Coordinates of C-alpha atoms and ligand atoms in Angstrom, one line a residue:
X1 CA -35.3 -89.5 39.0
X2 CA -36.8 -88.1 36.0
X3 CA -34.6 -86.5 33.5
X4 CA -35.9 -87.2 30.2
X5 CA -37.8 -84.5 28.3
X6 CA -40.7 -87.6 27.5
X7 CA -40.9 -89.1 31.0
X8 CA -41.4 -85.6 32.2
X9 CA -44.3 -84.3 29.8
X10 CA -45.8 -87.9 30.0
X11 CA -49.6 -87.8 30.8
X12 CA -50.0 -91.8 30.1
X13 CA -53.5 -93.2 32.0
X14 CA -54.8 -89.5 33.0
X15 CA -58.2 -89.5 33.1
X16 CA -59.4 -85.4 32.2
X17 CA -62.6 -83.0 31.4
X18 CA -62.5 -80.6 29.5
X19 CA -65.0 -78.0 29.4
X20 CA -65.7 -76.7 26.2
X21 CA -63.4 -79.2 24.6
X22 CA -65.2 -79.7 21.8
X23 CA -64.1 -76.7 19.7
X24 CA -61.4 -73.9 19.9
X25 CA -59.1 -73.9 22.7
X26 CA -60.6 -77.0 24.1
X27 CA -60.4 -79.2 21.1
X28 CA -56.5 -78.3 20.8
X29 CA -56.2 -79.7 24.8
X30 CA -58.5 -82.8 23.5
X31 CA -56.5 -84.0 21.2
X32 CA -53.1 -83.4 23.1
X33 CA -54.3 -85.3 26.3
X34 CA -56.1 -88.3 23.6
X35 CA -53.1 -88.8 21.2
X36 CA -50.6 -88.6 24.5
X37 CA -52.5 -91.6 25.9
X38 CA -54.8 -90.4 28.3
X39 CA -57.0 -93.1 29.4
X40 CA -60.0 -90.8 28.9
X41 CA -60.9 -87.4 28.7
X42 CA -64.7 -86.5 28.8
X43 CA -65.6 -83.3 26.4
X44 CA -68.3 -80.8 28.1
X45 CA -70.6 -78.5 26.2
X46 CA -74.1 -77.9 25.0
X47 CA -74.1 -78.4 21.3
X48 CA -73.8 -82.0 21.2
X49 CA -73.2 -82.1 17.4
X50 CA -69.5 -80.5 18.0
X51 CA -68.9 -82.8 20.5
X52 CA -69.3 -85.8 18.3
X53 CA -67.7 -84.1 15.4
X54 CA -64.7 -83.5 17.6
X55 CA -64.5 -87.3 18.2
X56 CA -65.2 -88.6 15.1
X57 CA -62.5 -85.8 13.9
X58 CA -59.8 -86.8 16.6
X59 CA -60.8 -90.7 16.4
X60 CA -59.5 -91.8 18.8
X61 CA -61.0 -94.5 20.8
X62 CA -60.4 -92.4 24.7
X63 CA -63.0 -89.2 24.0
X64 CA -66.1 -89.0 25.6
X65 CA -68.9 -86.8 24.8
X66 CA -71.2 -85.1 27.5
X67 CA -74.0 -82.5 26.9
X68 CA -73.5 -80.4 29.3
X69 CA -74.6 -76.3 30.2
X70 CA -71.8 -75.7 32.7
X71 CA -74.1 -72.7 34.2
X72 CA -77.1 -75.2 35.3
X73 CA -76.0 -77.3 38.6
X74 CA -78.5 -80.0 37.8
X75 CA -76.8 -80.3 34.7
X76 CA -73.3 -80.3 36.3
X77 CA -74.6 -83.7 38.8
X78 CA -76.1 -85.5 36.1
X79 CA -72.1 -85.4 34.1
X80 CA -70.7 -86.0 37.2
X81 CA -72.8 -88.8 37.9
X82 CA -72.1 -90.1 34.7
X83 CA -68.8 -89.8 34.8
X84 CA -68.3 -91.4 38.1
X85 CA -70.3 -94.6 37.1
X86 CA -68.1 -94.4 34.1
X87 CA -64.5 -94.0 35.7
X88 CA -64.5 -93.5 39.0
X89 CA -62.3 -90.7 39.6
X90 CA -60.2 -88.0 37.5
X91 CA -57.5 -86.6 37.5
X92 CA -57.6 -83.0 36.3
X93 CA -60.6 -80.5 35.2
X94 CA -59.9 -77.8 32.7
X95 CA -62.6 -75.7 33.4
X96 CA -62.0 -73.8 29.2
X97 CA -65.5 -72.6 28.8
X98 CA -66.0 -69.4 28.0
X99 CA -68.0 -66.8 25.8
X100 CA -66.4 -63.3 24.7
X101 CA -69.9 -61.4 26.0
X102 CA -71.1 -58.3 24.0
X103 CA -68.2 -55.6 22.8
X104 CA -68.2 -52.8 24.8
X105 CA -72.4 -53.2 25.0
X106 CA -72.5 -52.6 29.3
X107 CA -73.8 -56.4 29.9
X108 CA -72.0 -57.7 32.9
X109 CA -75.0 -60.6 34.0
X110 CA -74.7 -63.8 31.7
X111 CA -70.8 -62.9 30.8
X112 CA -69.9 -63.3 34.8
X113 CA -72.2 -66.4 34.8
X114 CA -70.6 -68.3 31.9
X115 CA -66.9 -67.2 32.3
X116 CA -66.6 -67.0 36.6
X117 CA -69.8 -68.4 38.5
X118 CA -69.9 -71.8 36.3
X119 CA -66.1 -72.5 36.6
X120 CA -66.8 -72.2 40.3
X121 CA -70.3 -74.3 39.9
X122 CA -68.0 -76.8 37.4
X123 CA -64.9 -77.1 40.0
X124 CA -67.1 -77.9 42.7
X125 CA -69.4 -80.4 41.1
X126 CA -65.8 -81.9 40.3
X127 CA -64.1 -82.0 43.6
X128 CA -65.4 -85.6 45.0
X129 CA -63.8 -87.2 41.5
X130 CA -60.7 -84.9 42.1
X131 CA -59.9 -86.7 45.6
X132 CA -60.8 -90.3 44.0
X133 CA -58.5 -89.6 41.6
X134 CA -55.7 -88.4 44.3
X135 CA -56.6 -91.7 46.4
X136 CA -56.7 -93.5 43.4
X137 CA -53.3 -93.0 42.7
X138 CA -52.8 -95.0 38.8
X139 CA -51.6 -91.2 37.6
X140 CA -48.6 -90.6 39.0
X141 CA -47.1 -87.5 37.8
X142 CA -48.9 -85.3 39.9
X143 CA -51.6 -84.7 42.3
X144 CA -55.3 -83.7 40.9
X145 CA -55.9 -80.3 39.4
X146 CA -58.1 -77.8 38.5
X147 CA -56.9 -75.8 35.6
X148 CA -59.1 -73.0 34.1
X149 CA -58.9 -71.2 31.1
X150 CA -58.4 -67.5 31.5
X151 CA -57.2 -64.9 29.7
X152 CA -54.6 -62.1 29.8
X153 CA -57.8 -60.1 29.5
X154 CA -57.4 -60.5 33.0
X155 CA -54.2 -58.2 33.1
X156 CA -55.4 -55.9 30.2
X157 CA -56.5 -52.3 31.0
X158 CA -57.0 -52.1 27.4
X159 CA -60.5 -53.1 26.4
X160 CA -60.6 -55.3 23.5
X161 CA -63.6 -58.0 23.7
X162 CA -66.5 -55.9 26.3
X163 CA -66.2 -54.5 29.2
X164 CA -67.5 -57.5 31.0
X165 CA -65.2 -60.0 29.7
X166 CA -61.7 -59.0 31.1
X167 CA -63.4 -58.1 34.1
X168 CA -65.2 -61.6 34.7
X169 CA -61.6 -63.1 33.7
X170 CA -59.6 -61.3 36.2
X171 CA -62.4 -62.6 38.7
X172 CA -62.1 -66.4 37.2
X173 CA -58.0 -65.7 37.4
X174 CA -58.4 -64.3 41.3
X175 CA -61.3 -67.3 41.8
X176 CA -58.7 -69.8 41.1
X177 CA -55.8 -68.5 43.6
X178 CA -58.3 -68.0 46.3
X179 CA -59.2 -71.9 45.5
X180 CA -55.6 -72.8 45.3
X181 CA -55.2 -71.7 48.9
X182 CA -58.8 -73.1 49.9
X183 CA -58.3 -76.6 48.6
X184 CA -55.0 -77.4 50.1
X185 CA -56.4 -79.6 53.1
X186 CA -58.1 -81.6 50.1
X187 CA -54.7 -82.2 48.0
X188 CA -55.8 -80.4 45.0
X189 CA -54.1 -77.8 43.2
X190 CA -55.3 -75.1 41.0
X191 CA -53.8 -73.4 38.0
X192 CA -54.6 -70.7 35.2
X193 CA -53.9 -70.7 31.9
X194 CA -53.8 -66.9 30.5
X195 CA -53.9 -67.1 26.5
X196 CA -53.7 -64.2 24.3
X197 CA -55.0 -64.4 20.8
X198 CA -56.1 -67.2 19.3
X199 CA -58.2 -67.8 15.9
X200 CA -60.7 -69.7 17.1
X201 CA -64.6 -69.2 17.0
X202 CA -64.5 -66.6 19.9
X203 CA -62.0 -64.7 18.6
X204 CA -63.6 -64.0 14.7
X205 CA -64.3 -60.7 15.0
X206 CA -61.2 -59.3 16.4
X207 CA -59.1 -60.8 13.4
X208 CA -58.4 -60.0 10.2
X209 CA -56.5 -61.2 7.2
X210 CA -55.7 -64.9 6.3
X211 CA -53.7 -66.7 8.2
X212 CA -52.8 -64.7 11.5
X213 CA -50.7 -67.3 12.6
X214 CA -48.0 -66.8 10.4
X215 CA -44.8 -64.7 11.6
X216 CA -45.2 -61.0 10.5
X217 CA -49.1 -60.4 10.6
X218 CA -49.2 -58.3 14.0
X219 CA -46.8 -55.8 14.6
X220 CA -44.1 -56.1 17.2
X221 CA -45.6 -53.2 19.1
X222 CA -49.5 -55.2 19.6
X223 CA -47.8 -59.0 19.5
X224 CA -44.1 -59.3 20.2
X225 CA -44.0 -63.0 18.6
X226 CA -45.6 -60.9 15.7
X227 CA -48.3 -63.8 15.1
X228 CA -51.3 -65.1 16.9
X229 CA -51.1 -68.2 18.8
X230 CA -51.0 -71.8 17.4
X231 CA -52.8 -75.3 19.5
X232 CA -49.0 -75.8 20.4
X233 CA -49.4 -72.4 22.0
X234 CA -51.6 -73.8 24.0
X235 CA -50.7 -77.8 23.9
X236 CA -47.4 -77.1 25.4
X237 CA -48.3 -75.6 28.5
X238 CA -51.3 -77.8 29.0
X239 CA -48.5 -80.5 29.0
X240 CA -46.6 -78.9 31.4
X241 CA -49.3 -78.3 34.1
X242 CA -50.6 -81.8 34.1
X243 CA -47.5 -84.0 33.5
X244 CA -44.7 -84.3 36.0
X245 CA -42.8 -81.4 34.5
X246 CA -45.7 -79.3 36.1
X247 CA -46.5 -81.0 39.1
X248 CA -44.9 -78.5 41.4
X249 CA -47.4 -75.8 40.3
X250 CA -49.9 -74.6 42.6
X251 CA -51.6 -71.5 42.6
X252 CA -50.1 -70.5 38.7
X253 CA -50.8 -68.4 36.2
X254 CA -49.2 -69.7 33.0
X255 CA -49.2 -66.7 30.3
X256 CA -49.0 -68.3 26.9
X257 CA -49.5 -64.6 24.7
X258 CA -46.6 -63.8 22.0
X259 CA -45.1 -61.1 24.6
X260 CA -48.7 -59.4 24.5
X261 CA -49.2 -58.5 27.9
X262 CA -45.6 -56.8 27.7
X263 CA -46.7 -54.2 25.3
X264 CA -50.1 -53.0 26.4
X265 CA -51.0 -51.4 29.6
X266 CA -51.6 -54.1 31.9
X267 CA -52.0 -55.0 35.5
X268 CA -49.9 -58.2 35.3
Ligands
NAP1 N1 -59.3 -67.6 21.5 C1 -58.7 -66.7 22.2 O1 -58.0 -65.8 21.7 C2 -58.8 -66.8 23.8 C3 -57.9 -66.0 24.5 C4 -57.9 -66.0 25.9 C5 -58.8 -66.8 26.5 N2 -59.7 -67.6 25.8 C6 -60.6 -68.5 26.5 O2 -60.5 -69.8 26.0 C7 -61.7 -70.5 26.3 C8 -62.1 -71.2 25.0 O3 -62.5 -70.3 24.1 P1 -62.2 -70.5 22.5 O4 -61.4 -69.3 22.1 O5 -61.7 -71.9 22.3 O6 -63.6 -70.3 21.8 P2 -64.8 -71.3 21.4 O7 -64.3 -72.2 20.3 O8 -66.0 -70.5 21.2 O9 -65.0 -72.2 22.7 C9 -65.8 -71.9 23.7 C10 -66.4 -73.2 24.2 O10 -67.1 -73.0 25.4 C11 -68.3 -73.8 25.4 N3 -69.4 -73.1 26.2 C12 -69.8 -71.9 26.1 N4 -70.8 -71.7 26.9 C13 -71.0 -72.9 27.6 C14 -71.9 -73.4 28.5 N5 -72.9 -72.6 29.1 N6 -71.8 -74.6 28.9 C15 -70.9 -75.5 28.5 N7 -70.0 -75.1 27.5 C16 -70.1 -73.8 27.1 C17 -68.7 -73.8 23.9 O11 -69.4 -75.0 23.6 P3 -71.1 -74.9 23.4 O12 -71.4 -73.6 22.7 O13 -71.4 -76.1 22.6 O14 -71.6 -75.0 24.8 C18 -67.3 -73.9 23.2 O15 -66.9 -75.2 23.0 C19 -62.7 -69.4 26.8 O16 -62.8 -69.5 28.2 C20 -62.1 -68.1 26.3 O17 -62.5 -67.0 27.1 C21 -59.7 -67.6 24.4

């Protein structure tokens, strides 16, 4: 039995991608999986030179960077390829890419196709490594899994980013419980991660002053935790979803959002 808080958030040996894990959101789940002893974790993403410089950066020796345009399906074999001649199998897919679309200009096209059609192109180009990974069995605290990156713009019926962002994130949030249900004759699970703000590159525009992670620069009444998020904002559920402590979770939605969701008109 498993009662210690490390046994339970261990993720020794996993082996992950990470979409978009080269920057942002993606780069905090990088370096959380690598310096928590995964055995490798393969970063996705076109610009090749912030793939690198997230490797050198991390330096670890288990990061692994593939060029990679998550909305081209030849692209999406040729990583898979790779990665199968490389390892084998995995055990878990975060599916993080995303791109905030144009505010409020009515562009619905290449927003849908980065933020929903590619994380269903991405988790099927995936799913043969997923069920080597399940057979393969050297992870043990928990069956493979397909987590993607959402966002409580799913929820919101406030616009803040465009139109076409919540939107196409309430279809990627939806997407992932229809495949929760769909993939349970292959033993893989799906999850969502729904993160409020965060300062990262996506997220310039819509914040202001310094340092907005510091306690006191939103008001109560737009973030209850009256700061945005922090990577352990995001680190700490990762951890939970993909180490035993999580591995009960099918068909989730993890919010991780200062309270935000409770203090705008939402859906949730
Ligand atoms: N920051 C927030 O407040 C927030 C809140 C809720 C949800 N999110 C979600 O979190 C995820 C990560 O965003 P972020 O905030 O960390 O911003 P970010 O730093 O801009 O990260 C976006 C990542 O997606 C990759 N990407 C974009 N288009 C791609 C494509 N066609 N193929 C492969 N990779 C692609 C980018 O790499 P390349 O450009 O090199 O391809 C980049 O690494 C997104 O899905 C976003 O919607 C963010």
């Amino acid at each position: 039995m498993t009662t210690s808080s490390s046994s339970l958030s261990d993720v020794t040996g996993i082996i992950a991608v990470i979409t978009g894990g080269g920057s942002g959101l993606g780069l905090f789940m990088t370096r959380a999986l690598a310096a928590n002893g995964a055995k490798r974790v393969y970063i996705l993403g076109r610009r090749k030179n912030v793939l690198e410089k997230a490797v050198a950066d991390i330096g670890t020796q288990n990061i692994t960077p593939v060029q990679c345009d998550i909305t081209d399906q030849d692209a999406l074999k040729s990583a898979v390829s790779f990665i199968e001649k490389d390892a084998g199998y995995i055990n878990l897919l975060v599916s993080n890419s995303g791109i905030s679309g144009p505010s409020l200009k009515i562009e619905f096209t290449n927003t849908f196709h980065v933020n929903c059609t590619a994380v269903f192109y991405t988790t099927i180009a995936f799913l043969a490594l997923l069920d080597a990974g399940n057979k393969d069995q050297t992870y043990q605290n928990g069956r493979s899994q397909v987590i993607a990156t959402s966002s409580i713009g799913s929820f919101k019926r406030k616009i803040t980013a465009g139109f076409a962002y919540g939107v196409s994130k309430e279809a990627t949030t939806m997407m992932m419980k229809v495949l929760a249900t769909y993939l349970v004759p292959y033993r893989i699970r799906t999850n969502v991660l729904c993160p409020g703000l965060f300062p990262t590159d996506l997220t310039t525009n819509l914040i202001h002053g310094t340092d907005p992670t510091v306690e006191g620069s939103f008001p109560l009444d737009q973030i209850p935790a009256e700061r945005a998020g922090t990577p352990e904002d995001i680190r700490g559920p990762l951890l939970y979803l993909v180490s035993r402590a999580g591995a009960y979770c099918n068909g989730n939605c993890v919010l991780t959002d200062g309270g935000r969701l409770s203090v705008t008109p939402a859906t949730y």
